[in-house]
Amino acid sequence: AGIAVAFSGSDSVFASPAARDWLTLLRALEEPRRQATRAAILTDFVGGDLADLTTADDSSLARWGAMLQNWSRLLARSGVAALFAAVQAENGLAERVLATPFGERLLTDYRHLAELLHGRWTAGLRGQALVAWLAASMDSGEGAADRTRRLETDRRAVQIMTVHKAKGLQFPVVLVPQATDLHLRDDEGGA
């Protein structure tokens, strides 16, 4: 119907595809081995696909390698926030991701994770320790407030949430589509 919708759940941002891409990128920046570099090329950060990778010549691979090496130095020197800003400026991350289905959701997750990672980086987690923290956060099922996925839009949107999540909240309009499933028939005196 063309109505904007935002699902308000308790999903962890660490369970999102964005977290897997961040982990892949950070691994490639910390250990620039061939397999890690090729995996990073396939993330949204770099924007390559399998066709690009299989048909890439030496100059294309060298260009991607140099870009990742520059990002690695930037991460070590200035942190995750600077890295994320460079990825967006140099590589058109936002435009490319927003052009895909659910792109707004994915971009919100990338930004949220960049903020969480940068917080850890400024607290002193660097290099492999930062990679290990992200991997451990992805493996743990904890639902801390900073891990809960943020709404992907600030536009006026219909919010969809569970009854348990909405308990105690006041809304001008509430739809409960499954309420009729609970209807019990009146007993008509039969046994």
GROMACS .gro file of C-alpha atoms in nm:
model
  191
    1ALA     CA    1   0.000   0.000   0.000
    2GLY     CA    2   0.306   0.225  -0.004
    3ILE     CA    3   0.300   0.281   0.372
    4ALA     CA    4   0.639   0.294   0.544
    5VAL     CA    5   0.681   0.021   0.806
    6ALA     CA    6   0.942  -0.022   1.077
    7PHE     CA    7   0.967  -0.344   1.275
    8SER     CA    8   1.057  -0.282   1.635
    9GLY     CA    9   1.192  -0.607   1.770
   10SER     CA   10   1.466  -0.727   1.995
   11ASP     CA   11   1.693  -0.861   1.723
   12SER     CA   12   2.061  -0.806   1.788
   13VAL     CA   13   2.257  -0.600   1.540
   14PHE     CA   14   2.531  -0.862   1.584
   15ALA     CA   15   2.306  -1.120   1.415
   16SER     CA   16   2.269  -0.908   1.102
   17PRO     CA   17   2.439  -0.945   0.763
   18ALA     CA   18   2.613  -0.613   0.837
   19ALA     CA   19   2.795  -0.772   1.131
   20ARG     CA   20   2.925  -1.051   0.905
   21ASP     CA   21   3.050  -0.792   0.655
   22TRP     CA   22   3.221  -0.591   0.931
   23LEU     CA   23   3.391  -0.906   1.062
   24THR     CA   24   3.506  -1.000   0.713
   25LEU     CA   25   3.644  -0.652   0.649
   26LEU     CA   26   3.823  -0.625   0.984
   27ARG     CA   27   3.981  -0.968   0.937
   28ALA     CA   28   4.108  -0.865   0.595
   29LEU     CA   29   4.248  -0.539   0.730
   30GLU     CA   30   4.425  -0.715   1.017
   31GLU     CA   31   4.552  -1.018   0.823
   32PRO     CA   32   4.567  -0.928   0.452
   33ARG     CA   33   4.599  -1.283   0.325
   34ARG     CA   34   4.465  -1.373  -0.017
   35GLN     CA   35   4.151  -1.550   0.107
   36ALA     CA   36   4.062  -1.273   0.354
   37THR     CA   37   4.119  -1.005   0.089
   38ARG     CA   38   3.897  -1.184  -0.162
   39ALA     CA   39   3.625  -1.226   0.100
   40ALA     CA   40   3.643  -0.852   0.180
   41ILE     CA   41   3.607  -0.768  -0.190
   42LEU     CA   42   3.270  -0.945  -0.184
   43THR     CA   43   3.135  -0.731   0.102
   44ASP     CA   44   2.927  -0.419   0.052
   45PHE     CA   45   3.223  -0.215   0.177
   46VAL     CA   46   3.423  -0.289  -0.138
   47GLY     CA   47   3.126  -0.373  -0.358
   48GLY     CA   48   3.272  -0.646  -0.575
   49ASP     CA   49   3.081  -0.953  -0.682
   50LEU     CA   50   3.183  -1.303  -0.790
   51ALA     CA   51   3.192  -1.203  -1.157
   52ASP     CA   52   3.424  -0.910  -1.077
   53LEU     CA   53   3.646  -1.132  -0.869
   54THR     CA   54   3.673  -1.420  -1.115
   55THR     CA   55   3.744  -1.193  -1.411
   56ALA     CA   56   3.974  -0.954  -1.226
   57ASP     CA   57   4.316  -0.897  -1.376
   58ASP     CA   58   4.630  -0.822  -1.176
   59SER     CA   59   4.573  -0.446  -1.187
   60SER     CA   60   4.220  -0.479  -1.044
   61LEU     CA   61   4.343  -0.706  -0.765
   62ALA     CA   62   4.630  -0.465  -0.695
   63ARG     CA   63   4.386  -0.171  -0.682
   64TRP     CA   64   4.160  -0.353  -0.434
   65GLY     CA   65   4.463  -0.461  -0.232
   66ALA     CA   66   4.594  -0.104  -0.216
   67MET     CA   67   4.253   0.026  -0.109
   68LEU     CA   68   4.233  -0.230   0.173
   69GLN     CA   69   4.589  -0.151   0.277
   70ASN     CA   70   4.505   0.221   0.296
   71TRP     CA   71   4.195   0.141   0.500
   72SER     CA   72   4.405  -0.074   0.733
   73ARG     CA   73   4.645   0.215   0.798
   74LEU     CA   74   4.353   0.453   0.850
   75LEU     CA   75   4.191   0.215   1.099
   76ALA     CA   76   4.516   0.181   1.296
   77ARG     CA   77   4.577   0.555   1.297
   78SER     CA   78   4.228   0.706   1.337
   79GLY     CA   79   3.978   0.435   1.432
   80VAL     CA   80   3.662   0.278   1.302
   81ALA     CA   81   3.470   0.604   1.258
   82ALA     CA   82   3.737   0.737   1.020
   83LEU     CA   83   3.746   0.403   0.838
   84PHE     CA   84   3.369   0.403   0.791
   85ALA     CA   85   3.372   0.763   0.670
   86ALA     CA   86   3.644   0.677   0.416
   87VAL     CA   87   3.456   0.369   0.294
   88GLN     CA   88   3.145   0.580   0.235
   89ALA     CA   89   3.332   0.866   0.066
   90GLU     CA   90   3.567   0.662  -0.152
   91ASN     CA   91   3.346   0.372  -0.243
   92GLY     CA   92   2.987   0.497  -0.254
   93LEU     CA   93   2.870   0.253   0.012
   94ALA     CA   94   2.549   0.438   0.097
   95GLU     CA   95   2.435   0.482  -0.263
   96ARG     CA   96   2.511   0.120  -0.352
   97VAL     CA   97   2.342  -0.026  -0.042
   98LEU     CA   98   2.036   0.200  -0.061
   99ALA     CA   99   1.978   0.082  -0.418
  100THR     CA  100   1.920  -0.275  -0.292
  101PRO     CA  101   1.610  -0.425  -0.129
  102PHE     CA  102   1.614  -0.351   0.245
  103GLY     CA  103   1.910  -0.119   0.187
  104GLU     CA  104   1.796   0.134   0.446
  105ARG     CA  105   1.786  -0.143   0.709
  106LEU     CA  106   2.135  -0.265   0.612
  107LEU     CA  107   2.289   0.082   0.607
  108THR     CA  108   2.145   0.153   0.953
  109ASP     CA  109   2.306  -0.169   1.078
  110TYR     CA  110   2.644  -0.075   0.922
  111ARG     CA  111   2.630   0.264   1.094
  112HIS     CA  112   2.522   0.118   1.428
  113LEU     CA  113   2.806  -0.136   1.421
  114ALA     CA  114   3.056   0.133   1.321
  115GLU     CA  115   2.953   0.327   1.630
  116LEU     CA  116   2.984   0.023   1.859
  117LEU     CA  117   3.317  -0.080   1.709
  118HIS     CA  118   3.456   0.271   1.734
  119GLY     CA  119   3.355   0.283   2.100
  120ARG     CA  120   3.557  -0.033   2.160
  121TRP     CA  121   3.846   0.105   1.954
  122THR     CA  122   3.859   0.425   2.162
  123ALA     CA  123   3.847   0.212   2.478
  124GLY     CA  124   4.171   0.049   2.364
  125LEU     CA  125   4.065  -0.259   2.166
  126ARG     CA  126   4.281  -0.261   1.856
  127GLY     CA  127   4.379  -0.508   1.587
  128GLN     CA  128   4.304  -0.872   1.659
  129ALA     CA  129   4.143  -0.784   1.993
  130LEU     CA  130   3.877  -0.580   1.812
  131VAL     CA  131   3.820  -0.862   1.562
  132ALA     CA  132   3.790  -1.112   1.850
  133TRP     CA  133   3.544  -0.886   2.035
  134LEU     CA  134   3.321  -0.860   1.727
  135ALA     CA  135   3.333  -1.237   1.667
  136ALA     CA  136   3.249  -1.306   2.033
  137SER     CA  137   2.964  -1.053   2.025
  138MET     CA  138   2.823  -1.224   1.717
  139ASP     CA  139   2.845  -1.564   1.888
  140SER     CA  140   2.683  -1.454   2.214
  141GLY     CA  141   2.308  -1.420   2.221
  142GLU     CA  142   2.300  -1.137   2.473
  143GLY     CA  143   2.035  -0.873   2.417
  144ALA     CA  144   2.190  -0.562   2.569
  145ALA     CA  145   2.025  -0.233   2.477
  146ASP     CA  146   2.312  -0.117   2.256
  147ARG     CA  147   2.291  -0.443   2.061
  148THR     CA  148   1.923  -0.411   1.970
  149ARG     CA  149   1.877  -0.309   1.609
  150ARG     CA  150   1.776   0.051   1.560
  151LEU     CA  151   1.483   0.168   1.352
  152GLU     CA  152   1.598   0.207   0.995
  153THR     CA  153   1.407   0.526   0.925
  154ASP     CA  154   1.312   0.852   1.088
  155ARG     CA  155   1.019   0.892   0.852
  156ARG     CA  156   0.667   0.857   0.982
  157ALA     CA  157   0.613   0.486   0.969
  158VAL     CA  158   0.382   0.223   1.104
  159GLN     CA  159   0.566   0.048   1.386
  160ILE     CA  160   0.520  -0.326   1.409
  161MET     CA  161   0.599  -0.484   1.744
  162THR     CA  162   0.495  -0.776   1.956
  163VAL     CA  163   0.231  -0.740   2.225
  164HIS     CA  164   0.499  -0.802   2.487
  165LYS     CA  165   0.720  -0.525   2.351
  166ALA     CA  166   0.428  -0.279   2.334
  167LYS     CA  167   0.290  -0.355   2.682
  168GLY     CA  168   0.233  -0.033   2.871
  169LEU     CA  169   0.285   0.193   2.569
  170GLN     CA  170   0.013   0.424   2.444
  171PHE     CA  171  -0.065   0.450   2.074
  172PRO     CA  172  -0.348   0.636   1.897
  173VAL     CA  173  -0.425   0.332   1.679
  174VAL     CA  174  -0.356  -0.033   1.759
  175LEU     CA  175  -0.429  -0.324   1.528
  176VAL     CA  176  -0.435  -0.675   1.670
  177PRO     CA  177  -0.501  -0.896   1.365
  178GLN     CA  178  -0.487  -1.230   1.547
  179ALA     CA  179  -0.736  -1.130   1.819
  180THR     CA  180  -1.020  -1.317   1.647
  181ASP     CA  181  -0.819  -1.638   1.664
  182LEU     CA  182  -0.879  -1.640   2.039
  183HIS     CA  183  -1.260  -1.619   2.019
  184LEU     CA  184  -1.432  -1.891   2.222
  185ARG     CA  185  -1.785  -1.991   2.132
  186ASP     CA  186  -2.054  -1.952   2.395
  187ASP     CA  187  -2.165  -2.273   2.556
  188GLU     CA  188  -2.520  -2.345   2.435
  189GLY     CA  189  -2.608  -2.577   2.719
  190GLY     CA  190  -2.473  -2.890   2.554
  191ALA     CA  191  -2.263  -3.141   2.737
   0.00000   0.00000   0.00000
